[in-house]
PDB file of C-alpha atoms in Angstrom:
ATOM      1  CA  UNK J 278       0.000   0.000   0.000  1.00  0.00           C
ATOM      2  CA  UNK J 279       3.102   2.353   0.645  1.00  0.00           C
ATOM      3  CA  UNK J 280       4.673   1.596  -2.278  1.00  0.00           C
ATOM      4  CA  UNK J 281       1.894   2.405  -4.285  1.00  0.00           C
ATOM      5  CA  UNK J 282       0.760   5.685  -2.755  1.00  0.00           C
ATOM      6  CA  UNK J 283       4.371   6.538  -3.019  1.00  0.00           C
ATOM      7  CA  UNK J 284       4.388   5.602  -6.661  1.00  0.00           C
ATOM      8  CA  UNK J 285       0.708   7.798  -6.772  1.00  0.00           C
ATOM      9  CA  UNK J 286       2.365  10.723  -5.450  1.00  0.00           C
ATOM     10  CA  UNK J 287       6.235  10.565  -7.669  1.00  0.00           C
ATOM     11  CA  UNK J 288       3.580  10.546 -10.622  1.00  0.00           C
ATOM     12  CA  UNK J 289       1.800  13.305  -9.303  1.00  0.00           C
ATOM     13  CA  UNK J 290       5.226  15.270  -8.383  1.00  0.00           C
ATOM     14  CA  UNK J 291       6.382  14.789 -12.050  1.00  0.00           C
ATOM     15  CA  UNK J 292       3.415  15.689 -13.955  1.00  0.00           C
ATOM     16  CA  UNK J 293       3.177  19.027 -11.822  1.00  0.00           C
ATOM     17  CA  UNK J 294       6.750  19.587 -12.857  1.00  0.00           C
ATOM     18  CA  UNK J 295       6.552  19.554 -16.607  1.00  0.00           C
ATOM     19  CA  UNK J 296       3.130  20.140 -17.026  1.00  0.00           C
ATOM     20  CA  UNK J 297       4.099  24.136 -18.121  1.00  0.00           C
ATOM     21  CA  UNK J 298       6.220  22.451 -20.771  1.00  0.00           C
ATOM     22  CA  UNK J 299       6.536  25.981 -23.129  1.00  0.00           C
ATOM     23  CA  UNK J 300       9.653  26.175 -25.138  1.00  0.00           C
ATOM     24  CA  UNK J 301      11.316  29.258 -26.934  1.00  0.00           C
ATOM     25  CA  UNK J 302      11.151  27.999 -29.918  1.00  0.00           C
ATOM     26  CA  UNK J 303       7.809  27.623 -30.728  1.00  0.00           C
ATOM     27  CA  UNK J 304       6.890  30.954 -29.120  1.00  0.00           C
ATOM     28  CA  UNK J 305       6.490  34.072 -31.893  1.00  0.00           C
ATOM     29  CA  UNK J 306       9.001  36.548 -31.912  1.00  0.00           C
ATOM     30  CA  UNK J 307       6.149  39.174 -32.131  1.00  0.00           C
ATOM     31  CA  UNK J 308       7.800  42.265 -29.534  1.00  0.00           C
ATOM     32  CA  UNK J 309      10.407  44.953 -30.869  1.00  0.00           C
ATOM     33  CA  UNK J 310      12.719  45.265 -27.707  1.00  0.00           C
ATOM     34  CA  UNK J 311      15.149  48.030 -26.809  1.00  0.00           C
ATOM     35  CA  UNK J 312      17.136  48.780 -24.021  1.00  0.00           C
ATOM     36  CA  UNK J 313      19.172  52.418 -23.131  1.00  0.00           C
ATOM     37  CA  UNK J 314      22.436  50.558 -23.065  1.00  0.00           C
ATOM     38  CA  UNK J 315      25.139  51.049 -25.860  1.00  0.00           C
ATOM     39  CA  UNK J 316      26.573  47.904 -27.465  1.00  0.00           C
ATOM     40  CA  UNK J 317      29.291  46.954 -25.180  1.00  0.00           C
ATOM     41  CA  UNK J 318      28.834  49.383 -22.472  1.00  0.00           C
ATOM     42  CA  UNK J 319      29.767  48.391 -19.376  1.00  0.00           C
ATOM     43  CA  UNK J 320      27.334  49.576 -16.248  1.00  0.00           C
ATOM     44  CA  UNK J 321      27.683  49.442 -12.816  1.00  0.00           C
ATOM     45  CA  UNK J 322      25.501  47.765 -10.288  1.00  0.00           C
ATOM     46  CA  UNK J 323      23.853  49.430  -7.657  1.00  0.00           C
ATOM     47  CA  UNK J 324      24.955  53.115 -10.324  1.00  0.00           C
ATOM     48  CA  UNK J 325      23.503  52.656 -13.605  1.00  0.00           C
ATOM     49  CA  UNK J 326      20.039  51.922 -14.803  1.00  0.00           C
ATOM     50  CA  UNK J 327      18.533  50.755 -18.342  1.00  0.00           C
ATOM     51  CA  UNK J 328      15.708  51.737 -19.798  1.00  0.00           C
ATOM     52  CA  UNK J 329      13.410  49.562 -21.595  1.00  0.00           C
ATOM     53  CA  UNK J 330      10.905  49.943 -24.193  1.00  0.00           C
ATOM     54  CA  UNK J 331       8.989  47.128 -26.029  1.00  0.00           C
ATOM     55  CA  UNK J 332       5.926  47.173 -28.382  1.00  0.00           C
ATOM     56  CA  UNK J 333       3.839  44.840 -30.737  1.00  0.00           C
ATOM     57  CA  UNK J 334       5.771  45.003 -33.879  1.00  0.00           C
ATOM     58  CA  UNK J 335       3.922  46.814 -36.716  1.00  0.00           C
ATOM     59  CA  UNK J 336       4.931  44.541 -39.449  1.00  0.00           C
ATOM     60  CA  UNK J 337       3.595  41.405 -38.531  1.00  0.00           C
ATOM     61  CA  UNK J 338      -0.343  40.379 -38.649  1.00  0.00           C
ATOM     62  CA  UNK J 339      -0.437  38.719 -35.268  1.00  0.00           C
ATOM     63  CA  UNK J 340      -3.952  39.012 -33.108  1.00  0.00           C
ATOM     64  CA  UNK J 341      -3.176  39.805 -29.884  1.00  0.00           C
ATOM     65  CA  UNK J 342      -6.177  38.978 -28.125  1.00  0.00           C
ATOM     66  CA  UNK J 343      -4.981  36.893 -25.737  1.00  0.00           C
ATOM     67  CA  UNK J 344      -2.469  38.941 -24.748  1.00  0.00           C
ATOM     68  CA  UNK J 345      -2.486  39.969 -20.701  1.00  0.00           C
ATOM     69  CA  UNK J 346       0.786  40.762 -19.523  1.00  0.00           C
ATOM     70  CA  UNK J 347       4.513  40.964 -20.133  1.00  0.00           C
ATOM     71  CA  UNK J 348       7.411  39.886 -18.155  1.00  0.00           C
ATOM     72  CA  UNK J 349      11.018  41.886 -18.973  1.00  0.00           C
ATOM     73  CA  UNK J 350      13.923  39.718 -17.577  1.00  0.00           C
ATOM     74  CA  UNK J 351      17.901  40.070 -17.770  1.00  0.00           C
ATOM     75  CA  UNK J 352      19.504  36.953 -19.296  1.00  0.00           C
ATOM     76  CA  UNK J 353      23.073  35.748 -19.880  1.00  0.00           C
ATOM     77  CA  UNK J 354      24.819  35.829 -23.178  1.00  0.00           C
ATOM     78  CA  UNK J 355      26.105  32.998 -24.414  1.00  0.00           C
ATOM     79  CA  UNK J 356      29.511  34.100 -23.604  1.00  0.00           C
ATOM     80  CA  UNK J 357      28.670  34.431 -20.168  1.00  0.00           C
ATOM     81  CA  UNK J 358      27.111  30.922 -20.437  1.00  0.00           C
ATOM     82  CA  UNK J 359      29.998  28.974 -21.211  1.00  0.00           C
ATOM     83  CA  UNK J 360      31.269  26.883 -18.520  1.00  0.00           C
ATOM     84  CA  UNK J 361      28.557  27.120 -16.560  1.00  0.00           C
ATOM     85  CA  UNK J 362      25.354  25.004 -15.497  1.00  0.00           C
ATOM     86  CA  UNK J 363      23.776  27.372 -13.344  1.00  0.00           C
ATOM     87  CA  UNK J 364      23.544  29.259 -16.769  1.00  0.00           C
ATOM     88  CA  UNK J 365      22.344  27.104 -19.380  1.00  0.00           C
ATOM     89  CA  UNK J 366      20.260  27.955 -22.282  1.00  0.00           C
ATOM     90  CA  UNK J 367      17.274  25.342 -22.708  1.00  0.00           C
ATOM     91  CA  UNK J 368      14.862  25.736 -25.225  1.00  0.00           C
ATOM     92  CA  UNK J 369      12.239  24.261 -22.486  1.00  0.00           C
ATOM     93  CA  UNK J 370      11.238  27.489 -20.455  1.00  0.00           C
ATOM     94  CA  UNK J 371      10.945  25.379 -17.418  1.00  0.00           C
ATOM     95  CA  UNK J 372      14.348  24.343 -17.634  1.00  0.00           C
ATOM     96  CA  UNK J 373      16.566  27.509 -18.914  1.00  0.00           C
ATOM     97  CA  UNK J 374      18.350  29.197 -16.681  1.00  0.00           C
ATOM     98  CA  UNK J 375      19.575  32.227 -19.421  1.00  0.00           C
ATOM     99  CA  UNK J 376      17.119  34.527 -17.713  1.00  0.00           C
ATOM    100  CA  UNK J 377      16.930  34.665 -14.044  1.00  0.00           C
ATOM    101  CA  UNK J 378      16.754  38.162 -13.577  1.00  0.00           C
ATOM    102  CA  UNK J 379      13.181  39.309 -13.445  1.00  0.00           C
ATOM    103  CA  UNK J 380      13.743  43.296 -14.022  1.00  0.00           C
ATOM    104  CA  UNK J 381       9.139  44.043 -14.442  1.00  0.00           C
ATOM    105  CA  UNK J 382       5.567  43.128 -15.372  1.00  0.00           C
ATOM    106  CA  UNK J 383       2.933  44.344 -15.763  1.00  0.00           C
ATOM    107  CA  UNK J 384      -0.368  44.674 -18.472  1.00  0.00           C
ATOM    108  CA  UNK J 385       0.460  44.136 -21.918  1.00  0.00           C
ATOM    109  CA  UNK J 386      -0.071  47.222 -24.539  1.00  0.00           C
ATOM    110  CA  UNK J 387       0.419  47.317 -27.524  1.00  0.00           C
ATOM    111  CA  UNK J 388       2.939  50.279 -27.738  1.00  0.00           C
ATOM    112  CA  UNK J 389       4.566  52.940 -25.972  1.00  0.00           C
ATOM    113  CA  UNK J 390       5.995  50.442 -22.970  1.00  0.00           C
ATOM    114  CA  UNK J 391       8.828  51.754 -21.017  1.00  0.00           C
ATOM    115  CA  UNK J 392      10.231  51.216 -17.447  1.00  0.00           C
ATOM    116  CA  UNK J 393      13.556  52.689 -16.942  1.00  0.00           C
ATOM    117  CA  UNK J 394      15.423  49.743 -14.021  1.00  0.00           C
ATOM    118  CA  UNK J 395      18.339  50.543 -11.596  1.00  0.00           C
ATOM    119  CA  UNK J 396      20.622  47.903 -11.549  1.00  0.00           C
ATOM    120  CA  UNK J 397      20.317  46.209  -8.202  1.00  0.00           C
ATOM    121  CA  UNK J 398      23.744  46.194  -6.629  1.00  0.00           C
ATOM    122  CA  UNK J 399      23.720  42.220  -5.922  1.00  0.00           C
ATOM    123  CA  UNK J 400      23.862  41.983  -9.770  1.00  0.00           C
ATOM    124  CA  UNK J 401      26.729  39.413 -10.871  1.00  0.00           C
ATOM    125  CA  UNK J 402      29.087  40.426 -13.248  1.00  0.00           C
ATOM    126  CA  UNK J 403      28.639  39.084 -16.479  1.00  0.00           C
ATOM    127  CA  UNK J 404      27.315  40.345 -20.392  1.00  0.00           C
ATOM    128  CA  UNK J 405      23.657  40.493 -20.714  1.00  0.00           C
ATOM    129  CA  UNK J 406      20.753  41.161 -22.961  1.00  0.00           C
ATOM    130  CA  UNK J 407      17.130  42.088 -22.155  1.00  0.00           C
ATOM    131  CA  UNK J 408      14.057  39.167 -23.265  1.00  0.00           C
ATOM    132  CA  UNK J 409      10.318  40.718 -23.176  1.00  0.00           C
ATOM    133  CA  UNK J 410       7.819  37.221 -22.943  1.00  0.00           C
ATOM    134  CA  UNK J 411       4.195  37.878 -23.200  1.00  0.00           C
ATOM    135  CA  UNK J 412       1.721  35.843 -21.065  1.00  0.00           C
ATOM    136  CA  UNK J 413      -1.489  34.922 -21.654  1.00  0.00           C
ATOM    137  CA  UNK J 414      -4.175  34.296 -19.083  1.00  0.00           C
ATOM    138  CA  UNK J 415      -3.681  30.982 -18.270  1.00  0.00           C
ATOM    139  CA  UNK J 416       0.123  32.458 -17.074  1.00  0.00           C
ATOM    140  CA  UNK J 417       1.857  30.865 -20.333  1.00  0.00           C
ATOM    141  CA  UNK J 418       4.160  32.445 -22.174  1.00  0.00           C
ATOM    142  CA  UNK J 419       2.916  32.886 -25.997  1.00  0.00           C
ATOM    143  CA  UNK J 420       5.417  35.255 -27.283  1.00  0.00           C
ATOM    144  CA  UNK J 421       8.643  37.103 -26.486  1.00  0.00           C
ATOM    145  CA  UNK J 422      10.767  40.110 -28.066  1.00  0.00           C
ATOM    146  CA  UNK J 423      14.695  40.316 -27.071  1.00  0.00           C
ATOM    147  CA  UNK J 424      17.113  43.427 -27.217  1.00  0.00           C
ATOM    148  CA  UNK J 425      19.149  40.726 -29.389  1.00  0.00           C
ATOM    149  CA  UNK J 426      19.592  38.907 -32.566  1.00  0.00           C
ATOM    150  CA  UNK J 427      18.688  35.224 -32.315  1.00  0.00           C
ATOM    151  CA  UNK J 428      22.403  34.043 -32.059  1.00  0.00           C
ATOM    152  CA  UNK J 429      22.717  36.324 -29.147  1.00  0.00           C
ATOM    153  CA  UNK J 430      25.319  38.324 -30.534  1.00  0.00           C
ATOM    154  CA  UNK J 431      24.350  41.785 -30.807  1.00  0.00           C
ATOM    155  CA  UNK J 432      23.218  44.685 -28.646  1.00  0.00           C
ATOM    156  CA  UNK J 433      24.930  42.795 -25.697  1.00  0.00           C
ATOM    157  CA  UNK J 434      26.106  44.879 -22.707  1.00  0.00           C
ATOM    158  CA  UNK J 435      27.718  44.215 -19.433  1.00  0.00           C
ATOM    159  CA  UNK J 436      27.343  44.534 -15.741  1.00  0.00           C
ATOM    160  CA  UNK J 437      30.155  45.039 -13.575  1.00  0.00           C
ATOM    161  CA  UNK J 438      29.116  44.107 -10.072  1.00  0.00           C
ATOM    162  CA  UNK J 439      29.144  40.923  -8.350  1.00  0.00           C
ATOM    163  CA  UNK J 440      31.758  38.074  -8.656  1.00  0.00           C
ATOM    164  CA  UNK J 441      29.926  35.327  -8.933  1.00  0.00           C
ATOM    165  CA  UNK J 442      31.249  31.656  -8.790  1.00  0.00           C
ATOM    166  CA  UNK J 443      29.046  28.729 -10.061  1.00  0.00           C
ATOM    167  CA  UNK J 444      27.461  27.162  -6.795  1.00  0.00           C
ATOM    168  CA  UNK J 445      28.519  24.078  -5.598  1.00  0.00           C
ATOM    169  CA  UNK J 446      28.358  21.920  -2.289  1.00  0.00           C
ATOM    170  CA  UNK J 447      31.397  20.352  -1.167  1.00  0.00           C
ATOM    171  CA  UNK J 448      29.851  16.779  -1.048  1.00  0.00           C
ATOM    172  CA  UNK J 449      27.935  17.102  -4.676  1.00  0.00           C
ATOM    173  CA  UNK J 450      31.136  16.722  -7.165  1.00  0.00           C
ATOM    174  CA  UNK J 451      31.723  13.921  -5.116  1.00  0.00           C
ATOM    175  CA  UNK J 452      28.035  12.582  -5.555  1.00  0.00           C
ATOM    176  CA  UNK J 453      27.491  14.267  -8.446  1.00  0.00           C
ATOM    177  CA  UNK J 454      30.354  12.686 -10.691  1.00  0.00           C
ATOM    178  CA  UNK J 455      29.746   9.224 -10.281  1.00  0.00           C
ATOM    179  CA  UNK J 456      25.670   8.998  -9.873  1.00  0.00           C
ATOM    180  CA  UNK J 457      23.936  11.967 -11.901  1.00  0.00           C
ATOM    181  CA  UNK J 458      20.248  12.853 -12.053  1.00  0.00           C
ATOM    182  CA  UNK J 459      19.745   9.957 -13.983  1.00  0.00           C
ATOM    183  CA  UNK J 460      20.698   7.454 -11.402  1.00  0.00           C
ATOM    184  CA  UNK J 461      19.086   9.016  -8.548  1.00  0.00           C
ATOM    185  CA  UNK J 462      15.850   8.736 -10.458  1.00  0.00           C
ATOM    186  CA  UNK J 463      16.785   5.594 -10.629  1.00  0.00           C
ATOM    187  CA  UNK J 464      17.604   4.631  -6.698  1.00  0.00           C
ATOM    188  CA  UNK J 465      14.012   6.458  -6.029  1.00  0.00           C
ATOM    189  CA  UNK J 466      12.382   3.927  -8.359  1.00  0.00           C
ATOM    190  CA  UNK J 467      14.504   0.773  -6.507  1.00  0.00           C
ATOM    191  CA  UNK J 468      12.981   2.305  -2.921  1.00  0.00           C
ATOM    192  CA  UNK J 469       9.698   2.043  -4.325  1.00  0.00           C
ATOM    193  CA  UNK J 470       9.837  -1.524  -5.737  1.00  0.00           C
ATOM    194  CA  UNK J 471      11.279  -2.663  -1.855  1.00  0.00           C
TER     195      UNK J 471
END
């Protein structure tokens, strides 16, 4: 009886976790973004702000009906990426990590969007551009604009503030090395056959 109301309740735990399952790249790239910053400038936390301006792009026949608000976040560029998982790009929305930075929301309009941000001063050093998602009611992301190209290689700025070094626990290389995710998903489905 354990077993299976544990088994009830891992099926329950995983659905809940993927069940947002949105990726990038089926979203529509329907937002003009545009930040304040110059390409390559380099800003200071906790000194410098950005301001940011988005609208529905004029060019493209897209019905926005279903449209309700917009979320502007900072995200890494790739070559602030590299070498680090606590950074990773993943097309799957509930898995990437290039945009942890929630900078606003708020309604979505069509045009004349701006909100100027001060650069917290816990901001890690690294090169950054700004990503615009629009959400729809049912809190799902359904489109985005970026202050980028889509190889992330223009209009990129930096932040100097906080050294940041990728998070680890002493134990976990230890752990981490010779079991992975894989294999604990796999000792959690051996305690539930005993």
């Amino acid at each position: 009886m354990e077993a299976h109301l544990t088994f009830f309740l891992l099926c329950c735990f995983t659905t809940a976790c993927y069940a947002h399952n949105v990726h990038l790249s089926t979203l529509n790239q329907t937002l003009i973004v545009s930040d304040s910053a110059a390409t390559g400038q380099v800003l200071k936390a906790g000194v410098n702000n950005i301001t940011i301006t988005w609208a529905l792009n004029p060019n493209l026949t897209v019905v926005d009906s279903n449209y309700t608000t917009v979320e502007a976040k900072l995200c890494y560029a790739p070559v602030s990426q590299t070498g680090r998982d606590d950074r990773k790009t993943d097309d799957n929305l509930d898995l990437d990590k290039t945009c942890p930075i929630d900078i606003t929301d708020g309604p979505y309009k069509r045009s004349n969007n701006s909100f100027t941000w001060v650069i917290p001063n816990n901001t890690t050093s690294a090169t950054y551009f700004v990503r615009v998602y629009v959400i729809n009611a049912r809190n799902h992301e359904i489109a985005y604009g970026q202050t980028t190209d889509a190889a992330k290689t223009t209009n990129l700025f930096q932040i100097d503030g906080v050294v940041s070094e990728q998070k680890e626990s002493a134990a976990w290389p230890v752990v981490g090395n010779s079991f992975g995710y894989r294999y604990a998903w796999l000792l959690m489905l051996i305690i539930l056959i005993l």
